[in-house]
Coordinates of C-alpha atoms in Angstrom, one line a residue:
Chain Z
M115 CA -223.1 -80.6 -61.5
A116 CA -224.5 -78.2 -64.1
R117 CA -227.4 -80.6 -64.8
Y118 CA -228.1 -81.0 -61.1
L119 CA -228.1 -77.3 -60.6
L120 CA -230.5 -76.8 -63.5
T121 CA -233.0 -79.4 -62.2
R122 CA -232.9 -78.0 -58.7
L123 CA -233.3 -74.4 -59.9
G124 CA -236.3 -75.4 -62.0
Q125 CA -237.9 -77.1 -59.0
A126 CA -237.3 -74.0 -56.8
L127 CA -238.8 -71.7 -59.5
V128 CA -242.0 -73.9 -59.7
I129 CA -242.3 -73.8 -55.9
V130 CA -241.9 -70.0 -55.8
I131 CA -244.6 -69.6 -58.4
L132 CA -246.9 -71.9 -56.4
V133 CA -246.2 -69.8 -53.3
T134 CA -247.3 -66.7 -55.2
L135 CA -250.4 -68.5 -56.2
I136 CA -251.2 -69.4 -52.6
T137 CA -250.7 -65.8 -51.4
F138 CA -252.8 -64.6 -54.3
V139 CA -255.6 -67.0 -53.5
I140 CA -255.5 -65.9 -49.8
L141 CA -255.7 -62.3 -50.9
H142 CA -258.9 -63.1 -52.7
F143 CA -260.4 -65.1 -49.9
L144 CA -260.2 -62.2 -47.5
P145 CA -263.6 -61.6 -46.0
G146 CA -265.3 -59.0 -48.2
G147 CA -262.2 -59.0 -50.4
A148 CA -259.1 -56.8 -50.2
A149 CA -261.1 -53.6 -50.7
R150 CA -263.2 -54.2 -47.5
A151 CA -260.0 -55.1 -45.6
I152 CA -258.3 -51.9 -46.6
L153 CA -261.1 -49.4 -46.7
G154 CA -262.8 -50.7 -43.5
K155 CA -266.4 -51.6 -42.5
E156 CA -267.9 -48.2 -43.3
A157 CA -266.8 -47.9 -46.9
T158 CA -269.7 -47.5 -49.3
L159 CA -270.3 -49.8 -52.2
E160 CA -269.2 -47.0 -54.6
Q161 CA -265.9 -46.5 -52.8
I162 CA -265.3 -50.2 -52.9
A163 CA -266.1 -50.4 -56.6
A164 CA -263.8 -47.4 -57.3
F165 CA -261.0 -49.0 -55.2
N166 CA -261.5 -52.3 -57.0
H167 CA -261.3 -50.5 -60.4
D168 CA -258.1 -48.6 -59.4
M169 CA -256.4 -51.8 -58.2
G170 CA -257.6 -53.8 -61.1
Y171 CA -259.6 -56.1 -58.9
D172 CA -262.6 -56.0 -61.3
R173 CA -260.7 -57.7 -64.1
P174 CA -260.7 -61.5 -64.8
L175 CA -258.8 -63.5 -62.2
W176 CA -256.0 -64.7 -64.6
E177 CA -255.4 -61.1 -65.6
Q178 CA -255.2 -60.1 -62.0
Y179 CA -252.7 -62.9 -61.3
A180 CA -250.6 -61.8 -64.2
L181 CA -250.7 -58.3 -62.9
Y182 CA -249.8 -59.4 -59.4
L183 CA -246.8 -61.4 -60.8
Q184 CA -245.7 -58.4 -62.9
R185 CA -245.8 -56.2 -59.8
L186 CA -243.9 -58.8 -57.7
V187 CA -241.1 -59.1 -60.3
R188 CA -240.7 -55.3 -60.1
G189 CA -240.3 -55.6 -56.3
D190 CA -243.8 -54.0 -55.7
L191 CA -245.3 -56.0 -52.8
G192 CA -248.2 -53.7 -52.3
Y193 CA -248.9 -50.7 -50.1
S194 CA -249.7 -50.7 -46.4
F195 CA -252.4 -48.1 -45.8
Q196 CA -252.0 -48.5 -42.1
L197 CA -248.2 -47.8 -42.0
N198 CA -248.6 -45.4 -45.0
Q199 CA -245.5 -46.9 -46.7
S200 CA -244.9 -49.5 -49.3
V201 CA -244.6 -53.1 -48.0
A202 CA -241.2 -53.4 -49.7
E203 CA -239.9 -50.4 -47.7
A204 CA -241.4 -51.6 -44.4
I205 CA -239.8 -55.0 -44.9
T206 CA -236.4 -53.6 -46.0
Q207 CA -236.2 -51.6 -42.8
R208 CA -236.7 -54.7 -40.6
L209 CA -235.3 -57.6 -42.6
P210 CA -231.6 -56.9 -41.7
K211 CA -232.4 -57.1 -38.0
T212 CA -234.2 -60.4 -38.3
M213 CA -231.2 -61.7 -40.4
V214 CA -228.8 -60.7 -37.6
L215 CA -230.9 -62.5 -35.0
S216 CA -231.4 -65.7 -37.1
L217 CA -227.8 -65.9 -38.3
A218 CA -226.3 -65.3 -34.8
S219 CA -228.6 -67.9 -33.2
T220 CA -227.9 -70.4 -36.0
A221 CA -224.2 -70.0 -35.7
L222 CA -224.4 -70.4 -31.9
A223 CA -226.6 -73.4 -32.2
V224 CA -224.2 -75.1 -34.7
V225 CA -221.2 -74.4 -32.5
I226 CA -223.0 -76.0 -29.5
A227 CA -224.9 -78.8 -31.3
I228 CA -221.9 -80.4 -33.2
P229 CA -219.9 -81.3 -30.1
L230 CA -223.0 -82.4 -28.3
G231 CA -224.0 -84.7 -31.1
V232 CA -220.6 -86.1 -31.4
V233 CA -220.4 -86.9 -27.7
Q234 CA -223.8 -88.6 -28.0
A235 CA -222.7 -90.7 -30.9
V236 CA -219.4 -91.7 -29.4
R237 CA -221.0 -92.5 -26.0
R238 CA -224.3 -93.7 -27.4
N239 CA -226.7 -95.5 -25.1
K240 CA -224.6 -94.4 -22.1
W241 CA -225.3 -91.7 -19.6
P242 CA -224.0 -88.7 -21.6
D243 CA -226.2 -89.7 -24.5
Y244 CA -229.2 -90.1 -22.3
T245 CA -228.7 -86.8 -20.5
I246 CA -228.2 -84.8 -23.6
N247 CA -231.2 -86.5 -25.2
A248 CA -233.4 -85.8 -22.2
L249 CA -232.3 -82.2 -22.2
S250 CA -233.0 -81.7 -25.9
L251 CA -236.4 -83.3 -25.6
L252 CA -237.2 -81.0 -22.7
A253 CA -236.1 -78.0 -24.8
Y254 CA -238.3 -79.2 -27.6
A255 CA -241.4 -79.6 -25.4
T256 CA -241.1 -76.1 -23.8
P257 CA -242.9 -73.4 -25.6
I258 CA -240.2 -71.0 -26.8
F259 CA -241.8 -68.0 -25.1
F260 CA -241.9 -69.8 -21.8
L261 CA -238.2 -70.7 -22.2
G262 CA -237.4 -67.0 -23.1
L263 CA -239.2 -65.8 -20.0
M264 CA -237.3 -68.3 -17.8
M265 CA -234.1 -66.7 -19.3
I266 CA -235.4 -63.2 -18.5
I267 CA -236.2 -64.2 -14.9
L268 CA -232.8 -65.9 -14.4
F269 CA -230.5 -63.5 -16.2
A270 CA -232.2 -60.2 -15.9
Q271 CA -234.1 -60.5 -12.6
V272 CA -232.4 -63.0 -10.3
W273 CA -228.9 -62.3 -11.5
P274 CA -229.3 -58.9 -13.3
L275 CA -226.5 -59.5 -15.8
L276 CA -228.4 -58.7 -19.0
P277 CA -231.1 -56.4 -20.1
P278 CA -234.6 -58.1 -20.3
E279 CA -235.4 -56.3 -23.6
A280 CA -233.9 -56.6 -27.0
P281 CA -232.0 -53.6 -28.4
Q282 CA -234.4 -50.9 -29.6
G283 CA -233.7 -48.8 -32.6
F284 CA -234.7 -48.2 -36.1
T285 CA -231.6 -49.0 -38.0
L286 CA -229.3 -52.0 -37.9
G287 CA -226.5 -49.9 -36.5
E288 CA -228.6 -48.8 -33.5
V289 CA -229.4 -52.5 -32.8
L290 CA -225.8 -53.6 -33.1
A291 CA -224.7 -50.8 -30.8
D292 CA -226.3 -52.7 -27.9
P293 CA -224.9 -56.2 -28.1
A294 CA -225.8 -57.1 -24.5
G295 CA -229.5 -56.8 -25.4
L296 CA -229.0 -59.3 -28.3
V297 CA -227.8 -62.1 -26.0
L298 CA -231.0 -63.3 -24.5
P299 CA -233.0 -63.3 -27.7
T300 CA -230.2 -65.1 -29.6
V301 CA -229.7 -67.7 -26.9
T302 CA -233.5 -68.4 -26.6
L303 CA -233.8 -68.9 -30.3
A304 CA -230.7 -71.1 -30.3
V305 CA -231.8 -73.5 -27.6
L306 CA -234.6 -75.1 -29.7
T307 CA -232.2 -75.2 -32.7
V308 CA -229.5 -77.0 -30.6
A309 CA -232.1 -79.6 -29.7
V310 CA -232.9 -80.4 -33.3
Y311 CA -229.4 -80.1 -34.7
S312 CA -227.7 -82.3 -32.0
R313 CA -230.1 -85.1 -32.7
Y314 CA -229.3 -84.9 -36.4
V315 CA -225.6 -84.8 -35.8
R316 CA -225.9 -87.8 -33.5
S317 CA -227.7 -90.0 -36.0
S318 CA -225.4 -89.0 -38.9
M319 CA -222.3 -89.7 -36.7
V320 CA -223.7 -93.1 -35.6
D321 CA -224.3 -94.0 -39.3
N322 CA -220.8 -93.1 -40.2
L323 CA -219.2 -94.8 -37.2
N324 CA -220.6 -98.1 -38.5
E325 CA -218.9 -97.7 -41.9
N326 CA -216.0 -99.8 -43.1
Y327 CA -213.7 -96.9 -43.5
V328 CA -213.9 -96.3 -39.8
R329 CA -212.9 -99.8 -39.1
T330 CA -210.0 -99.4 -41.6
A331 CA -208.9 -96.3 -39.8
R332 CA -209.0 -98.0 -36.5
S333 CA -207.2 -101.1 -37.6
K334 CA -204.3 -99.2 -39.1
G335 CA -203.8 -97.9 -35.6
L336 CA -205.1 -94.4 -35.6
S337 CA -206.0 -92.9 -32.2
E338 CA -209.8 -92.8 -31.5
G339 CA -209.6 -89.0 -31.5
R340 CA -208.2 -88.9 -35.0
V341 CA -210.7 -91.5 -36.2
I342 CA -213.6 -89.4 -34.9
V343 CA -212.4 -85.8 -35.7
G344 CA -210.3 -86.5 -38.8
H345 CA -212.4 -89.1 -40.5
T346 CA -216.0 -89.5 -39.2
L347 CA -216.8 -85.9 -38.3
R348 CA -215.9 -84.7 -41.8
N349 CA -218.3 -87.1 -43.4
G350 CA -220.8 -86.9 -40.6
L351 CA -221.2 -83.2 -41.0
F352 CA -222.2 -83.1 -44.6
P353 CA -225.9 -83.9 -44.1
V354 CA -226.0 -81.1 -41.5
I355 CA -225.7 -78.7 -44.5
T356 CA -229.1 -79.9 -45.8
L357 CA -230.6 -79.5 -42.3
L358 CA -229.6 -75.9 -42.3
G359 CA -231.8 -75.4 -45.3
M360 CA -234.7 -77.6 -44.1
Y361 CA -234.8 -75.9 -40.7
L362 CA -235.3 -72.4 -42.1
P363 CA -239.1 -72.4 -41.8
A364 CA -238.9 -73.4 -38.1
L365 CA -236.2 -70.8 -37.5
F366 CA -238.4 -68.1 -38.9
S367 CA -241.4 -69.2 -36.9
G368 CA -239.2 -69.2 -33.8
A369 CA -237.9 -65.7 -34.7
L370 CA -241.5 -64.5 -34.9
V371 CA -242.1 -65.6 -31.3
V372 CA -238.8 -64.4 -29.9
E373 CA -239.1 -61.0 -31.5
R374 CA -242.5 -60.6 -30.0
L375 CA -241.3 -61.7 -26.6
F376 CA -238.2 -59.5 -26.4
N377 CA -239.9 -56.7 -28.4
Y378 CA -237.1 -56.9 -31.1
P379 CA -238.0 -54.6 -34.0
G380 CA -237.5 -57.2 -36.8
M381 CA -239.8 -58.7 -39.4
G382 CA -241.5 -61.0 -37.0
L383 CA -242.6 -58.2 -34.8
L384 CA -243.8 -56.3 -37.9
F385 CA -245.8 -59.4 -38.9
W386 CA -247.3 -59.8 -35.4
Q387 CA -248.3 -56.1 -35.2
S388 CA -249.8 -56.4 -38.7
A389 CA -251.8 -59.5 -37.8
L390 CA -253.4 -57.8 -34.8
K391 CA -254.3 -54.8 -37.0
R392 CA -255.3 -57.0 -39.9
D393 CA -252.9 -55.2 -42.2
Y394 CA -253.1 -57.7 -45.0
P395 CA -250.7 -56.2 -47.5
I396 CA -247.9 -56.5 -45.0
L397 CA -249.0 -60.0 -43.9
L398 CA -249.0 -61.3 -47.4
G399 CA -245.8 -59.5 -48.4
V400 CA -243.9 -60.8 -45.4
T401 CA -245.3 -64.3 -45.9
L402 CA -244.3 -64.3 -49.6
L403 CA -240.8 -62.9 -48.9
I404 CA -240.1 -65.3 -46.0
S405 CA -241.2 -68.3 -48.1
V406 CA -239.0 -67.3 -51.0
A407 CA -236.1 -66.9 -48.6
T408 CA -236.9 -70.5 -47.4
V409 CA -236.9 -71.9 -50.9
L410 CA -233.7 -70.1 -51.8
G411 CA -232.1 -71.2 -48.5
A412 CA -233.0 -74.8 -49.2
L413 CA -231.7 -74.5 -52.7
V414 CA -228.3 -73.1 -51.6
A415 CA -228.0 -75.8 -48.9
D416 CA -228.8 -78.6 -51.5
V417 CA -226.3 -77.2 -54.0
L418 CA -223.6 -76.9 -51.3
Y419 CA -224.3 -80.5 -50.2
A420 CA -224.1 -81.7 -53.8
A421 CA -220.8 -79.7 -54.2
V422 CA -219.1 -81.4 -51.3
D423 CA -220.6 -84.9 -51.8
P424 CA -220.6 -86.1 -55.4
R425 CA -222.8 -89.1 -54.6
V426 CA -225.7 -86.8 -54.1
R427 CA -225.6 -85.2 -57.5
L428 CA -225.0 -88.5 -59.2
K429 CA -228.1 -90.0 -57.6
A430 CA -230.2 -87.0 -58.4
S431 CA -229.3 -86.8 -62.1
R432 CA -229.8 -90.5 -62.5
S433 CA -233.3 -90.6 -61.2
Chain K
M48 CA -259.3 -119.2 -37.3
N49 CA -255.7 -119.6 -38.1
D50 CA -255.6 -116.0 -39.4
Q51 CA -257.0 -114.7 -36.2
T52 CA -254.4 -116.3 -33.9
R53 CA -251.6 -114.9 -36.1
V54 CA -253.0 -111.4 -36.0
R55 CA -253.4 -111.5 -32.3
G56 CA -249.8 -112.7 -32.0
L57 CA -248.6 -109.7 -33.9
W58 CA -250.5 -107.3 -31.7
R59 CA -249.4 -109.0 -28.5
N60 CA -245.8 -108.9 -29.6
G61 CA -246.1 -105.2 -30.3
L62 CA -247.7 -104.6 -27.0
E63 CA -244.8 -106.4 -25.3
V64 CA -242.3 -104.2 -27.0
F65 CA -244.2 -101.1 -26.1
V66 CA -244.5 -102.1 -22.4
D67 CA -240.7 -102.8 -22.4
N68 CA -240.2 -99.1 -23.1
R69 CA -240.6 -97.5 -19.7
L70 CA -240.6 -94.0 -21.0
A71 CA -243.5 -94.9 -23.4
L72 CA -245.4 -96.3 -20.4
A73 CA -244.7 -93.1 -18.5
G74 CA -246.0 -91.1 -21.5
V75 CA -249.2 -93.1 -21.4
G76 CA -249.5 -92.6 -17.7
I77 CA -248.9 -88.8 -17.9
F78 CA -251.4 -88.5 -20.7
V79 CA -254.1 -90.5 -18.8
L80 CA -253.5 -88.4 -15.7
L81 CA -253.7 -85.1 -17.4
A82 CA -256.8 -86.2 -19.5
A83 CA -258.5 -87.4 -16.3
F84 CA -257.6 -84.2 -14.5
S85 CA -259.1 -82.1 -17.3
F86 CA -262.2 -84.1 -18.2
L87 CA -263.1 -85.9 -14.9
G88 CA -261.8 -83.2 -12.6
P89 CA -264.7 -80.8 -13.1
L90 CA -267.0 -83.6 -11.8
F91 CA -265.4 -83.5 -8.4
Y92 CA -264.3 -79.9 -8.3
S93 CA -266.7 -77.3 -9.5
S94 CA -265.8 -73.7 -10.2
D95 CA -267.3 -70.9 -12.3
Q96 CA -265.3 -70.5 -15.4
V97 CA -267.7 -68.2 -17.3
H98 CA -268.4 -65.3 -15.0
T99 CA -265.6 -63.1 -13.7
D100 CA -265.3 -62.4 -10.0
L101 CA -263.6 -59.0 -9.7
A102 CA -263.8 -59.0 -5.9
N103 CA -261.5 -61.9 -5.7
V104 CA -258.6 -61.3 -8.1
Y105 CA -255.0 -62.5 -7.7
L106 CA -255.8 -64.6 -4.5
S107 CA -252.8 -66.6 -3.5
P108 CA -252.9 -70.4 -3.5
G109 CA -254.3 -71.8 -0.4
T110 CA -257.0 -69.3 0.0
A111 CA -260.2 -70.9 1.2
G112 CA -262.2 -72.2 -1.8
H113 CA -259.3 -71.5 -4.2
P114 CA -256.6 -74.1 -3.5
M115 CA -254.5 -72.8 -6.4
G116 CA -255.5 -69.1 -6.2
T117 CA -257.3 -67.0 -8.7
D118 CA -256.2 -65.0 -11.8
G119 CA -256.5 -61.4 -12.8
V120 CA -260.3 -61.5 -13.3
G121 CA -261.1 -63.9 -10.5
Y122 CA -261.3 -67.2 -12.3
D123 CA -260.4 -70.1 -10.0
Q124 CA -257.0 -71.3 -11.2
L125 CA -257.4 -75.0 -10.5
G126 CA -260.8 -75.2 -12.3
R127 CA -259.3 -73.1 -15.2
L128 CA -256.5 -75.6 -15.6
M129 CA -259.1 -78.3 -16.1
V130 CA -261.1 -76.4 -18.6
G131 CA -257.9 -75.2 -20.4
G132 CA -256.6 -78.7 -20.5
Q133 CA -259.8 -79.9 -22.3
T134 CA -259.3 -77.4 -25.1
S135 CA -255.6 -78.1 -25.4
I136 CA -256.1 -81.9 -25.5
V137 CA -259.1 -81.8 -27.8
V138 CA -257.5 -79.4 -30.3
G139 CA -254.2 -81.3 -30.2
L140 CA -255.8 -84.7 -30.8
A141 CA -258.3 -83.5 -33.4
A142 CA -255.8 -81.4 -35.4
G143 CA -253.2 -84.1 -35.2
L144 CA -255.7 -86.7 -36.5
L145 CA -257.1 -84.5 -39.2
A146 CA -253.5 -83.7 -40.4
T147 CA -252.7 -87.4 -40.4
V148 CA -255.7 -88.5 -42.3
V149 CA -255.4 -85.8 -45.0
G150 CA -251.7 -86.3 -45.3
T151 CA -252.0 -90.1 -45.5
V152 CA -254.5 -90.0 -48.3
W153 CA -252.6 -87.3 -50.2
G154 CA -249.3 -89.0 -49.9
A155 CA -250.7 -92.4 -50.8
I156 CA -252.3 -91.2 -54.0
A157 CA -249.2 -89.2 -55.0
G158 CA -246.8 -92.0 -54.4
F159 CA -249.0 -94.6 -56.0
A160 CA -249.9 -92.5 -59.1
G161 CA -246.3 -91.5 -59.7
G162 CA -245.3 -89.4 -62.8
W163 CA -247.0 -86.1 -63.4
V164 CA -249.6 -86.5 -60.8
D165 CA -247.0 -87.2 -58.1
A166 CA -244.8 -84.2 -59.3
I167 CA -247.7 -81.8 -59.1
M168 CA -249.0 -83.0 -55.8
M169 CA -245.6 -83.0 -54.2
R170 CA -244.7 -79.5 -55.5
V171 CA -247.9 -78.3 -53.8
V172 CA -246.6 -79.8 -50.6
D173 CA -243.2 -78.3 -51.1
A174 CA -244.7 -74.9 -51.7
M175 CA -246.9 -75.0 -48.6
M176 CA -244.0 -76.3 -46.6
S177 CA -241.8 -73.4 -47.5
I178 CA -244.2 -71.0 -45.9
P179 CA -243.2 -71.1 -42.2
A180 CA -246.1 -72.7 -40.2
L181 CA -246.6 -70.0 -37.7
F182 CA -246.8 -67.3 -40.3
L183 CA -249.5 -69.3 -42.1
F184 CA -251.4 -69.9 -38.9
M185 CA -251.3 -66.3 -38.0
L186 CA -252.4 -65.2 -41.5
M187 CA -255.4 -67.6 -41.3
A188 CA -256.2 -66.6 -37.7
A189 CA -256.2 -63.0 -38.8
I190 CA -258.7 -63.7 -41.5
V191 CA -261.2 -65.9 -39.6
T192 CA -262.1 -65.5 -35.9
P193 CA -260.5 -68.4 -34.0
T194 CA -262.9 -70.8 -32.3
V195 CA -262.1 -74.3 -31.2
P196 CA -263.3 -76.0 -34.4
M197 CA -261.7 -73.3 -36.5
L198 CA -258.3 -73.8 -34.7
I199 CA -258.5 -77.5 -35.4
V200 CA -259.2 -76.8 -39.1
I201 CA -256.4 -74.2 -39.4
I202 CA -253.8 -76.3 -37.7
G203 CA -254.9 -79.5 -39.4
A204 CA -255.1 -77.8 -42.8
F205 CA -251.3 -77.1 -42.7
A206 CA -249.9 -79.8 -40.6
W207 CA -250.7 -82.6 -43.0
L208 CA -247.7 -81.8 -45.2
G209 CA -245.3 -83.9 -43.0
P210 CA -247.3 -87.1 -43.1
A211 CA -248.0 -86.6 -46.8
R212 CA -244.3 -86.7 -47.5
L213 CA -243.7 -89.7 -45.3
V214 CA -246.6 -91.7 -46.8
R215 CA -245.6 -90.8 -50.3
G216 CA -242.1 -92.1 -49.7
E217 CA -243.6 -95.4 -48.4
A218 CA -246.0 -95.6 -51.3
L219 CA -243.2 -95.2 -53.8
T220 CA -241.5 -98.3 -52.5
L221 CA -244.6 -100.3 -51.8
R222 CA -246.2 -99.9 -55.2
T223 CA -243.4 -101.9 -56.8
R224 CA -243.7 -104.8 -54.4
E225 CA -244.6 -108.2 -55.9
Y226 CA -247.9 -108.6 -54.0
V227 CA -249.1 -105.2 -55.3
L228 CA -248.0 -105.9 -58.8
A229 CA -249.7 -109.3 -58.6
M230 CA -253.0 -107.7 -57.5
R231 CA -252.8 -105.2 -60.3
G232 CA -252.0 -108.0 -62.7
M233 CA -255.2 -109.8 -61.7
G234 CA -257.1 -106.7 -62.6
G235 CA -257.3 -104.9 -59.3
T236 CA -257.8 -101.1 -59.5
G237 CA -255.4 -98.4 -58.3
G238 CA -257.9 -97.4 -55.6
R239 CA -257.8 -100.9 -54.3
A240 CA -254.0 -100.9 -54.2
V241 CA -254.1 -97.7 -52.2
R242 CA -256.8 -98.8 -49.8
R243 CA -255.8 -102.4 -49.3
H244 CA -252.0 -102.4 -49.6
I245 CA -250.4 -99.0 -49.5
I246 CA -252.2 -97.4 -46.5
P247 CA -252.2 -100.6 -44.3
N248 CA -248.5 -101.1 -44.9
A249 CA -247.7 -97.5 -44.2
I250 CA -249.9 -97.4 -41.1
G251 CA -247.0 -97.9 -38.7
T252 CA -245.1 -94.9 -39.9
V253 CA -248.4 -93.0 -39.9
I254 CA -249.3 -93.8 -36.3
V255 CA -245.9 -92.9 -35.0
N256 CA -246.0 -89.6 -36.9
A257 CA -249.5 -88.9 -35.6
T258 CA -248.3 -88.8 -32.0
F259 CA -245.7 -86.2 -32.9
Q260 CA -248.3 -84.3 -34.8
I261 CA -250.5 -84.1 -31.7
A262 CA -247.6 -82.8 -29.6
D263 CA -246.9 -80.2 -32.2
A264 CA -250.5 -79.2 -32.5
I265 CA -250.7 -78.5 -28.7
L266 CA -247.6 -76.4 -29.0
Y267 CA -249.1 -74.5 -32.0
V268 CA -252.2 -73.6 -30.0
A269 CA -249.9 -72.3 -27.3
Y270 CA -248.0 -70.2 -29.8
L271 CA -251.1 -68.8 -31.4
S272 CA -252.5 -67.8 -28.0
F273 CA -249.2 -66.2 -27.2
L274 CA -249.4 -64.2 -30.4
G275 CA -252.9 -63.0 -29.5
L276 CA -254.8 -65.1 -31.9
G277 CA -256.0 -67.9 -29.7
V278 CA -259.5 -68.7 -28.6
P279 CA -260.9 -65.5 -26.9
P280 CA -262.1 -65.7 -23.2
P281 CA -264.0 -67.0 -21.4
A282 CA -262.7 -70.1 -23.3
A283 CA -259.3 -71.1 -22.0
N284 CA -256.4 -73.3 -23.1
W285 CA -253.1 -74.0 -21.4
G286 CA -251.2 -72.0 -23.9
G287 CA -253.4 -69.0 -23.4
M288 CA -253.2 -69.3 -19.6
L289 CA -249.4 -69.5 -19.9
S290 CA -249.2 -66.4 -22.1
D291 CA -251.5 -64.5 -19.8
G292 CA -249.3 -65.6 -17.0
L293 CA -246.3 -64.1 -18.7
S294 CA -247.5 -60.6 -17.9
D295 CA -248.1 -61.5 -14.3
T296 CA -244.7 -62.9 -13.6
F297 CA -243.1 -59.7 -12.5
S298 CA -245.9 -58.9 -10.1
G299 CA -245.1 -62.2 -8.3
H300 CA -248.2 -64.2 -9.4
W301 CA -246.1 -67.3 -10.0
W302 CA -249.2 -69.6 -9.7
L303 CA -250.6 -68.2 -12.9
L304 CA -247.4 -69.0 -14.9
Y305 CA -245.8 -72.3 -13.8
P306 CA -248.8 -74.7 -13.6
P307 CA -250.0 -74.2 -17.3
G308 CA -246.3 -74.1 -18.4
I309 CA -245.5 -77.4 -16.7
A310 CA -248.8 -78.9 -18.0
I311 CA -247.9 -78.1 -21.6
I312 CA -244.3 -79.4 -21.2
L313 CA -245.7 -82.6 -19.6
I314 CA -248.2 -83.4 -22.3
V315 CA -245.9 -82.6 -25.2
L316 CA -243.2 -84.9 -23.5
A317 CA -245.9 -87.6 -23.0
F318 CA -246.8 -87.7 -26.7
N319 CA -243.1 -87.7 -27.7
F320 CA -242.5 -90.7 -25.3
I321 CA -245.5 -92.5 -26.7
G322 CA -244.3 -91.8 -30.2
D323 CA -240.8 -93.2 -29.5
G324 CA -242.4 -96.3 -27.9
L325 CA -244.7 -96.9 -30.9
R326 CA -241.7 -96.5 -33.2
D327 CA -240.0 -99.4 -31.4
V328 CA -243.2 -101.4 -32.0
F329 CA -243.7 -100.7 -35.7
E330 CA -240.2 -100.2 -37.0
V331 CA -238.8 -103.6 -36.5
R332 CA -235.5 -102.8 -38.0
L333 CA -234.7 -100.2 -35.3
R334 CA -235.5 -102.5 -32.4
R335 CA -232.7 -102.8 -30.0
R336 CA -232.4 -106.4 -29.2

């Protein structure tokens, strides 16, 4: 296990370094460079030169990259001149709210997707399977903002049960104080996730239902319910752990759209506002942070998977 | 001669399997209809999609001369759906194909080379994959002004990662097959192995994946438009029309919202159906017989 952990950690570290390299390269490919992007069109050449000197942008590239890494390690993601606050601070204020949205919708999605996938696997190629499959395909094909709007029309306009807007507020506490407002954004984000997860649970369950141990369980007279819940489900759910990690990028992308649609003051909304204002320090900071979160999430998922399933770590350390 | 009949037999067999899948046929049908509507429609139904007509905004469907009404600046909605469809379909197809070609070449080289080259090439893929796609697209769209060719390049430049992983996996198993080893033993080059054996053998997986790439690309264009970084007017695409329609919903202008929304859902579904059908054709092991 220790060996597997080390290999996997090393890989994650390499990926994180490559991601910093990508954001660094993008920073340098900005039209007119970072100075032009921050100081604006009217800045004189002297101002730009002074800015470049202050920020160290006139030094050799490798030195700049080293400096960039040094700053990152100290938690310095840069400074947003448009918000007049440090990128790290702007992100810290919004990150918890995005975490709440993502975690709540993932939890909801898992709770719905597992029974759906199991039903599909048990009744495969019969009408329950076809119906659920058709619905998840439909959910997948619908742009998430269109789906969210349908939700708003249905549950805030036709039957005014819920507020059409996400809770507003600066702190996490203020957001959590209005749980009704969180329902529609959470459900919208969860629908797409359910579609992906239930497919995965289905195929994993189908694989397991064909295994010999299931036949043994049946032949020793266990009820079908115990075979499915007690034996197959336990094994069938292991791969879902990895999916939780793999699905993170799509989840964050979805959160970006949902936060914009419901005006939810999280990191996605911050990113969107910054993109329209061309606030590059924020854009690069958020991109970097969210990518590192993705890498870490995938790492945690893989390690958990290896912890519950010894076959995985054996295979990995052999190759 | 003999060779030719065998090859035709294979294709004919594949075609039969594809035709057996009714959803796949429906997918082809939907795609052909939507493409004909978008590209041939303007030949039969002309409307001005460049100049605004501020005297005739928000006309309801059924108004003389505007069977599907007009939008907030007076564009004819039916004509706009045609023009918007052209962009959505062209960007989807082109970005999907670009991603597929780049990904296939990258994955084939990495998988065939193995060792350090493979490790480095695949870590690059891992790194880019860990940046959520929409964030990357928005970052790029904030840097360059989005035009149709630019959108294709932006989406294609980041969507190739999936096919690269797939083809690399195929290449890893293919390169140790006897016929590849035999060719290498006779002095064949690595390039020849990639071109003549690895890519042709992985082509089934690649084609199936390409259809899903196209569907995803169409959705990405819609998302970018929704986030305000699509192609600026007077150009149109279904995603942009849909997101413009969002703000009109509560004023009761339903005809600006549902038609582009349904068009996107239909075309994404169509490519998914086609992809499933093609999978039946190429992945013999999964065939339900």
